[in-house]
Amino acid sequence: GQNIDQPTEMTATEGAIVQINCTYQTSGFNGLFWYQQHAGEAPTFLSYNVLDGLEEKGRFSSFLSRSKGYSYLLLKELQMKDSASYLCAVMDSNYQLIWGAGTKLIIKP
Amino acid sequence: GAVVSQHPSRVICKSGTSVKIECRSLDFQATTMFWYRQFPKKSLMLMATSNEGSKATYEQGVEKDKFLINHASLTLSTLTVTSAHPEDSSFYICSARGTDTEAFFGQGTRLTVV
């Protein structure tokens, strides 16, 4: 079967760095997405990785290792507004998005 | 980035009535549109996938006669919840994909059936 695993909840301090991990097992791979979702709102796109390595975009970076079925989202200089759920999703061989359950990130002052 | 507009953002309807939700891609041609439903404190659940000009493909357990999807053009897909019941109350989200693999999401529609 297809499976995406990510931690249910994480807590971090304002100004610090946090890494949210995602492991996956899917039928085929056409890229991995990270989305941010604030409560009551639709997810917003953060990053897309299809090749191994680190993609940096401002305070957010995303890493992919296809051989290990592993990705992480790195958030630096955390701000209170970063409190949200972070969703990992993999596009399989049929171009369907397989979603993780999301990681709720709580930022404390 | 590309823009997907979903309307309405909130709707309240009476039991037994039907509600139509629109999803439009504003600056690209969406060859594929996805409709999701989100249950409280859970991740998005894919309901169906539609390709322009063809019938939607529904996920297992989703009633096609209750959730009617029409992808009439390369910029518009609609989801109609027919004979709505309180248990249909949820957050419905569409996403659209063009020739690139990246999918863009609409703003979501919060449906409340009373």
JSON list of N, CA and C in Angstrom, two decimals, chain A residues 59-107:
[
{"chain": "A", "resi": 59, "resn": "ARG", "atom": "N", "xyz": [13.31, 31.49, 4.42]},
{"chain": "A", "resi": 59, "resn": "ARG", "atom": "CA", "xyz": [13.45, 30.84, 5.73]},
{"chain": "A", "resi": 59, "resn": "ARG", "atom": "C", "xyz": [13.13, 29.35, 5.67]},
{"chain": "A", "resi": 60, "resn": "PHE", "atom": "N", "xyz": [12.52, 28.93, 4.55]},
{"chain": "A", "resi": 60, "resn": "PHE", "atom": "CA", "xyz": [12.12, 27.53, 4.43]},
{"chain": "A", "resi": 60, "resn": "PHE", "atom": "C", "xyz": [13.04, 26.79, 3.47]},
{"chain": "A", "resi": 61, "resn": "SER", "atom": "N", "xyz": [13.41, 25.56, 3.82]},
{"chain": "A", "resi": 61, "resn": "SER", "atom": "CA", "xyz": [14.19, 24.70, 2.94]},
{"chain": "A", "resi": 61, "resn": "SER", "atom": "C", "xyz": [13.55, 23.32, 2.94]},
{"chain": "A", "resi": 62, "resn": "SER", "atom": "N", "xyz": [13.68, 22.62, 1.81]},
{"chain": "A", "resi": 62, "resn": "SER", "atom": "CA", "xyz": [13.15, 21.27, 1.75]},
{"chain": "A", "resi": 62, "resn": "SER", "atom": "C", "xyz": [14.21, 20.36, 1.15]},
{"chain": "A", "resi": 63, "resn": "PHE", "atom": "N", "xyz": [14.31, 19.16, 1.74]},
{"chain": "A", "resi": 63, "resn": "PHE", "atom": "CA", "xyz": [15.32, 18.19, 1.34]},
{"chain": "A", "resi": 63, "resn": "PHE", "atom": "C", "xyz": [14.64, 16.91, 0.90]},
{"chain": "A", "resi": 64, "resn": "LEU", "atom": "N", "xyz": [15.24, 16.25, -0.09]},
{"chain": "A", "resi": 64, "resn": "LEU", "atom": "CA", "xyz": [14.70, 14.98, -0.58]},
{"chain": "A", "resi": 64, "resn": "LEU", "atom": "C", "xyz": [15.81, 13.96, -0.79]},
{"chain": "A", "resi": 65, "resn": "SER", "atom": "N", "xyz": [15.54, 12.71, -0.35]},
{"chain": "A", "resi": 65, "resn": "SER", "atom": "CA", "xyz": [16.37, 11.57, -0.69]},
{"chain": "A", "resi": 65, "resn": "SER", "atom": "C", "xyz": [15.44, 10.49, -1.23]},
{"chain": "A", "resi": 66, "resn": "ARG", "atom": "N", "xyz": [15.46, 10.30, -2.53]},
{"chain": "A", "resi": 66, "resn": "ARG", "atom": "CA", "xyz": [14.56, 9.33, -3.15]},
{"chain": "A", "resi": 66, "resn": "ARG", "atom": "C", "xyz": [14.93, 7.90, -2.77]},
{"chain": "A", "resi": 67, "resn": "SER", "atom": "N", "xyz": [16.21, 7.62, -2.63]},
{"chain": "A", "resi": 67, "resn": "SER", "atom": "CA", "xyz": [16.63, 6.25, -2.30]},
{"chain": "A", "resi": 67, "resn": "SER", "atom": "C", "xyz": [16.17, 5.86, -0.90]},
{"chain": "A", "resi": 68, "resn": "LYS", "atom": "N", "xyz": [16.05, 6.85, -0.02]},
{"chain": "A", "resi": 68, "resn": "LYS", "atom": "CA", "xyz": [15.62, 6.56, 1.34]},
{"chain": "A", "resi": 68, "resn": "LYS", "atom": "C", "xyz": [14.12, 6.82, 1.55]},
{"chain": "A", "resi": 69, "resn": "GLY", "atom": "N", "xyz": [13.44, 7.33, 0.54]},
{"chain": "A", "resi": 69, "resn": "GLY", "atom": "CA", "xyz": [12.03, 7.64, 0.70]},
{"chain": "A", "resi": 69, "resn": "GLY", "atom": "C", "xyz": [11.81, 8.64, 1.83]},
{"chain": "A", "resi": 70, "resn": "TYR", "atom": "N", "xyz": [12.61, 9.71, 1.81]},
{"chain": "A", "resi": 70, "resn": "TYR", "atom": "CA", "xyz": [12.67, 10.61, 2.96]},
{"chain": "A", "resi": 70, "resn": "TYR", "atom": "C", "xyz": [12.77, 12.05, 2.51]},
{"chain": "A", "resi": 71, "resn": "SER", "atom": "N", "xyz": [12.07, 12.90, 3.23]},
{"chain": "A", "resi": 71, "resn": "SER", "atom": "CA", "xyz": [12.15, 14.34, 2.99]},
{"chain": "A", "resi": 71, "resn": "SER", "atom": "C", "xyz": [12.06, 15.05, 4.32]},
{"chain": "A", "resi": 72, "resn": "TYR", "atom": "N", "xyz": [12.57, 16.26, 4.38]},
{"chain": "A", "resi": 72, "resn": "TYR", "atom": "CA", "xyz": [12.30, 17.10, 5.54]},
{"chain": "A", "resi": 72, "resn": "TYR", "atom": "C", "xyz": [12.09, 18.54, 5.10]},
{"chain": "A", "resi": 73, "resn": "LEU", "atom": "N", "xyz": [11.32, 19.23, 5.92]},
{"chain": "A", "resi": 73, "resn": "LEU", "atom": "CA", "xyz": [11.09, 20.66, 5.75]},
{"chain": "A", "resi": 73, "resn": "LEU", "atom": "C", "xyz": [11.77, 21.35, 6.91]},
{"chain": "A", "resi": 74, "resn": "LEU", "atom": "N", "xyz": [12.65, 22.29, 6.60]},
{"chain": "A", "resi": 74, "resn": "LEU", "atom": "CA", "xyz": [13.41, 23.00, 7.62]},
{"chain": "A", "resi": 74, "resn": "LEU", "atom": "C", "xyz": [12.93, 24.45, 7.70]},
{"chain": "A", "resi": 75, "resn": "LEU", "atom": "N", "xyz": [12.52, 24.86, 8.86]},
{"chain": "A", "resi": 75, "resn": "LEU", "atom": "CA", "xyz": [12.06, 26.24, 9.05]},
{"chain": "A", "resi": 75, "resn": "LEU", "atom": "C", "xyz": [13.03, 26.95, 9.98]},
{"chain": "A", "resi": 76, "resn": "LYS", "atom": "N", "xyz": [13.58, 28.07, 9.52]},
{"chain": "A", "resi": 76, "resn": "LYS", "atom": "CA", "xyz": [14.55, 28.82, 10.32]},
{"chain": "A", "resi": 76, "resn": "LYS", "atom": "C", "xyz": [13.91, 30.10, 10.85]},
{"chain": "A", "resi": 77, "resn": "GLU", "atom": "N", "xyz": [14.54, 30.68, 11.86]},
{"chain": "A", "resi": 77, "resn": "GLU", "atom": "CA", "xyz": [14.10, 31.97, 12.43]},
{"chain": "A", "resi": 77, "resn": "GLU", "atom": "C", "xyz": [12.58, 31.96, 12.63]},
{"chain": "A", "resi": 78, "resn": "LEU", "atom": "N", "xyz": [12.12, 30.98, 13.37]},
{"chain": "A", "resi": 78, "resn": "LEU", "atom": "CA", "xyz": [10.69, 30.77, 13.52]},
{"chain": "A", "resi": 78, "resn": "LEU", "atom": "C", "xyz": [9.97, 32.01, 14.03]},
{"chain": "A", "resi": 79, "resn": "GLN", "atom": "N", "xyz": [8.80, 32.23, 13.43]},
{"chain": "A", "resi": 79, "resn": "GLN", "atom": "CA", "xyz": [7.94, 33.32, 13.84]},
{"chain": "A", "resi": 79, "resn": "GLN", "atom": "C", "xyz": [6.61, 32.74, 14.32]},
{"chain": "A", "resi": 80, "resn": "MET", "atom": "N", "xyz": [5.91, 33.51, 15.13]},
{"chain": "A", "resi": 80, "resn": "MET", "atom": "CA", "xyz": [4.64, 33.02, 15.67]},
{"chain": "A", "resi": 80, "resn": "MET", "atom": "C", "xyz": [3.67, 32.65, 14.55]},
{"chain": "A", "resi": 81, "resn": "LYS", "atom": "N", "xyz": [3.73, 33.38, 13.43]},
{"chain": "A", "resi": 81, "resn": "LYS", "atom": "CA", "xyz": [2.81, 33.11, 12.33]},
{"chain": "A", "resi": 81, "resn": "LYS", "atom": "C", "xyz": [3.10, 31.78, 11.63]},
{"chain": "A", "resi": 82, "resn": "ASP", "atom": "N", "xyz": [4.24, 31.15, 11.97]},
{"chain": "A", "resi": 82, "resn": "ASP", "atom": "CA", "xyz": [4.56, 29.85, 11.39]},
{"chain": "A", "resi": 82, "resn": "ASP", "atom": "C", "xyz": [3.78, 28.72, 12.08]},
{"chain": "A", "resi": 83, "resn": "SER", "atom": "N", "xyz": [3.08, 29.04, 13.14]},
{"chain": "A", "resi": 83, "resn": "SER", "atom": "CA", "xyz": [2.23, 28.04, 13.79]},
{"chain": "A", "resi": 83, "resn": "SER", "atom": "C", "xyz": [1.15, 27.63, 12.81]},
{"chain": "A", "resi": 84, "resn": "ALA", "atom": "N", "xyz": [1.18, 26.36, 12.40]},
{"chain": "A", "resi": 84, "resn": "ALA", "atom": "CA", "xyz": [0.26, 25.86, 11.38]},
{"chain": "A", "resi": 84, "resn": "ALA", "atom": "C", "xyz": [0.47, 24.36, 11.27]},
{"chain": "A", "resi": 85, "resn": "SER", "atom": "N", "xyz": [-0.31, 23.74, 10.42]},
{"chain": "A", "resi": 85, "resn": "SER", "atom": "CA", "xyz": [-0.05, 22.34, 10.07]},
{"chain": "A", "resi": 85, "resn": "SER", "atom": "C", "xyz": [0.76, 22.31, 8.79]},
{"chain": "A", "resi": 86, "resn": "TYR", "atom": "N", "xyz": [1.69, 21.37, 8.72]},
{"chain": "A", "resi": 86, "resn": "TYR", "atom": "CA", "xyz": [2.54, 21.23, 7.54]},
{"chain": "A", "resi": 86, "resn": "TYR", "atom": "C", "xyz": [2.29, 19.85, 6.94]},
{"chain": "A", "resi": 87, "resn": "LEU", "atom": "N", "xyz": [1.86, 19.87, 5.69]},
{"chain": "A", "resi": 87, "resn": "LEU", "atom": "CA", "xyz": [1.45, 18.65, 5.01]},
{"chain": "A", "resi": 87, "resn": "LEU", "atom": "C", "xyz": [2.48, 18.22, 3.99]},
{"chain": "A", "resi": 88, "resn": "CYS", "atom": "N", "xyz": [2.86, 16.95, 4.06]},
{"chain": "A", "resi": 88, "resn": "CYS", "atom": "CA", "xyz": [3.76, 16.34, 3.09]},
{"chain": "A", "resi": 88, "resn": "CYS", "atom": "C", "xyz": [2.90, 15.54, 2.12]},
{"chain": "A", "resi": 89, "resn": "ALA", "atom": "N", "xyz": [3.14, 15.66, 0.84]},
{"chain": "A", "resi": 89, "resn": "ALA", "atom": "CA", "xyz": [2.36, 14.93, -0.15]},
{"chain": "A", "resi": 89, "resn": "ALA", "atom": "C", "xyz": [3.27, 14.44, -1.26]},
{"chain": "A", "resi": 90, "resn": "VAL", "atom": "N", "xyz": [3.06, 13.23, -1.71]},
{"chain": "A", "resi": 90, "resn": "VAL", "atom": "CA", "xyz": [3.86, 12.64, -2.79]},
{"chain": "A", "resi": 90, "resn": "VAL", "atom": "C", "xyz": [2.98, 12.39, -4.00]},
{"chain": "A", "resi": 91, "resn": "MET", "atom": "N", "xyz": [3.48, 12.73, -5.16]},
{"chain": "A", "resi": 91, "resn": "MET", "atom": "CA", "xyz": [2.76, 12.46, -6.40]},
{"chain": "A", "resi": 91, "resn": "MET", "atom": "C", "xyz": [3.22, 11.10, -6.92]},
{"chain": "A", "resi": 92, "resn": "ASP", "atom": "N", "xyz": [2.26, 10.18, -7.09]},
{"chain": "A", "resi": 92, "resn": "ASP", "atom": "CA", "xyz": [2.65, 8.82, -7.47]},
{"chain": "A", "resi": 92, "resn": "ASP", "atom": "C", "xyz": [2.73, 8.68, -8.99]},
{"chain": "A", "resi": 93, "resn": "SER", "atom": "N", "xyz": [2.86, 7.46, -9.44]},
{"chain": "A", "resi": 93, "resn": "SER", "atom": "CA", "xyz": [3.06, 7.22, -10.88]},
{"chain": "A", "resi": 93, "resn": "SER", "atom": "C", "xyz": [1.84, 7.62, -11.71]},
{"chain": "A", "resi": 94, "resn": "ASN", "atom": "N", "xyz": [0.68, 7.71, -11.08]},
{"chain": "A", "resi": 94, "resn": "ASN", "atom": "CA", "xyz": [-0.54, 8.13, -11.78]},
{"chain": "A", "resi": 94, "resn": "ASN", "atom": "C", "xyz": [-0.80, 9.62, -11.62]},
{"chain": "A", "resi": 95, "resn": "TYR", "atom": "N", "xyz": [0.20, 10.33, -11.11]},
{"chain": "A", "resi": 95, "resn": "TYR", "atom": "CA", "xyz": [0.08, 11.77, -10.87]},
{"chain": "A", "resi": 95, "resn": "TYR", "atom": "C", "xyz": [-1.02, 12.11, -9.86]},
{"chain": "A", "resi": 96, "resn": "GLN", "atom": "N", "xyz": [-1.30, 11.18, -8.96]},
{"chain": "A", "resi": 96, "resn": "GLN", "atom": "CA", "xyz": [-2.21, 11.43, -7.85]},
{"chain": "A", "resi": 96, "resn": "GLN", "atom": "C", "xyz": [-1.38, 11.86, -6.64]},
{"chain": "A", "resi": 97, "resn": "LEU", "atom": "N", "xyz": [-1.94, 12.80, -5.88]},
{"chain": "A", "resi": 97, "resn": "LEU", "atom": "CA", "xyz": [-1.26, 13.24, -4.67]},
{"chain": "A", "resi": 97, "resn": "LEU", "atom": "C", "xyz": [-1.65, 12.35, -3.50]},
{"chain": "A", "resi": 98, "resn": "ILE", "atom": "N", "xyz": [-0.65, 11.76, -2.86]},
{"chain": "A", "resi": 98, "resn": "ILE", "atom": "CA", "xyz": [-0.87, 10.97, -1.66]},
{"chain": "A", "resi": 98, "resn": "ILE", "atom": "C", "xyz": [-0.47, 11.84, -0.47]},
{"chain": "A", "resi": 99, "resn": "TRP", "atom": "N", "xyz": [-1.40, 12.06, 0.43]},
{"chain": "A", "resi": 99, "resn": "TRP", "atom": "CA", "xyz": [-1.17, 13.03, 1.51]},
{"chain": "A", "resi": 99, "resn": "TRP", "atom": "C", "xyz": [-0.80, 12.37, 2.82]},
{"chain": "A", "resi": 100, "resn": "GLY", "atom": "N", "xyz": [0.12, 13.01, 3.54]},
{"chain": "A", "resi": 100, "resn": "GLY", "atom": "CA", "xyz": [0.35, 12.66, 4.93]},
{"chain": "A", "resi": 100, "resn": "GLY", "atom": "C", "xyz": [-0.74, 13.29, 5.78]},
{"chain": "A", "resi": 101, "resn": "ALA", "atom": "N", "xyz": [-0.79, 12.91, 7.04]},
{"chain": "A", "resi": 101, "resn": "ALA", "atom": "CA", "xyz": [-1.83, 13.42, 7.94]},
{"chain": "A", "resi": 101, "resn": "ALA", "atom": "C", "xyz": [-1.53, 14.84, 8.43]},
{"chain": "A", "resi": 102, "resn": "GLY", "atom": "N", "xyz": [-0.31, 15.30, 8.19]},
{"chain": "A", "resi": 102, "resn": "GLY", "atom": "CA", "xyz": [0.05, 16.65, 8.60]},
{"chain": "A", "resi": 102, "resn": "GLY", "atom": "C", "xyz": [0.72, 16.68, 9.95]},
{"chain": "A", "resi": 103, "resn": "THR", "atom": "N", "xyz": [1.61, 17.67, 10.13]},
{"chain": "A", "resi": 103, "resn": "THR", "atom": "CA", "xyz": [2.29, 17.90, 11.39]},
{"chain": "A", "resi": 103, "resn": "THR", "atom": "C", "xyz": [1.86, 19.25, 11.92]},
{"chain": "A", "resi": 104, "resn": "LYS", "atom": "N", "xyz": [1.27, 19.24, 13.11]},
{"chain": "A", "resi": 104, "resn": "LYS", "atom": "CA", "xyz": [0.87, 20.51, 13.72]},
{"chain": "A", "resi": 104, "resn": "LYS", "atom": "C", "xyz": [2.08, 21.10, 14.42]},
{"chain": "A", "resi": 105, "resn": "LEU", "atom": "N", "xyz": [2.49, 22.27, 14.00]},
{"chain": "A", "resi": 105, "resn": "LEU", "atom": "CA", "xyz": [3.65, 22.95, 14.59]},
{"chain": "A", "resi": 105, "resn": "LEU", "atom": "C", "xyz": [3.17, 24.05, 15.51]},
{"chain": "A", "resi": 106, "resn": "ILE", "atom": "N", "xyz": [3.59, 23.96, 16.76]},
{"chain": "A", "resi": 106, "resn": "ILE", "atom": "CA", "xyz": [3.23, 24.96, 17.76]},
{"chain": "A", "resi": 106, "resn": "ILE", "atom": "C", "xyz": [4.47, 25.78, 18.08]},
{"chain": "A", "resi": 107, "resn": "ILE", "atom": "N", "xyz": [4.38, 27.09, 17.93]},
{"chain": "A", "resi": 107, "resn": "ILE", "atom": "CA", "xyz": [5.50, 27.99, 18.22]},
{"chain": "A", "resi": 107, "resn": "ILE", "atom": "C", "xyz": [5.23, 28.69, 19.54]}
]
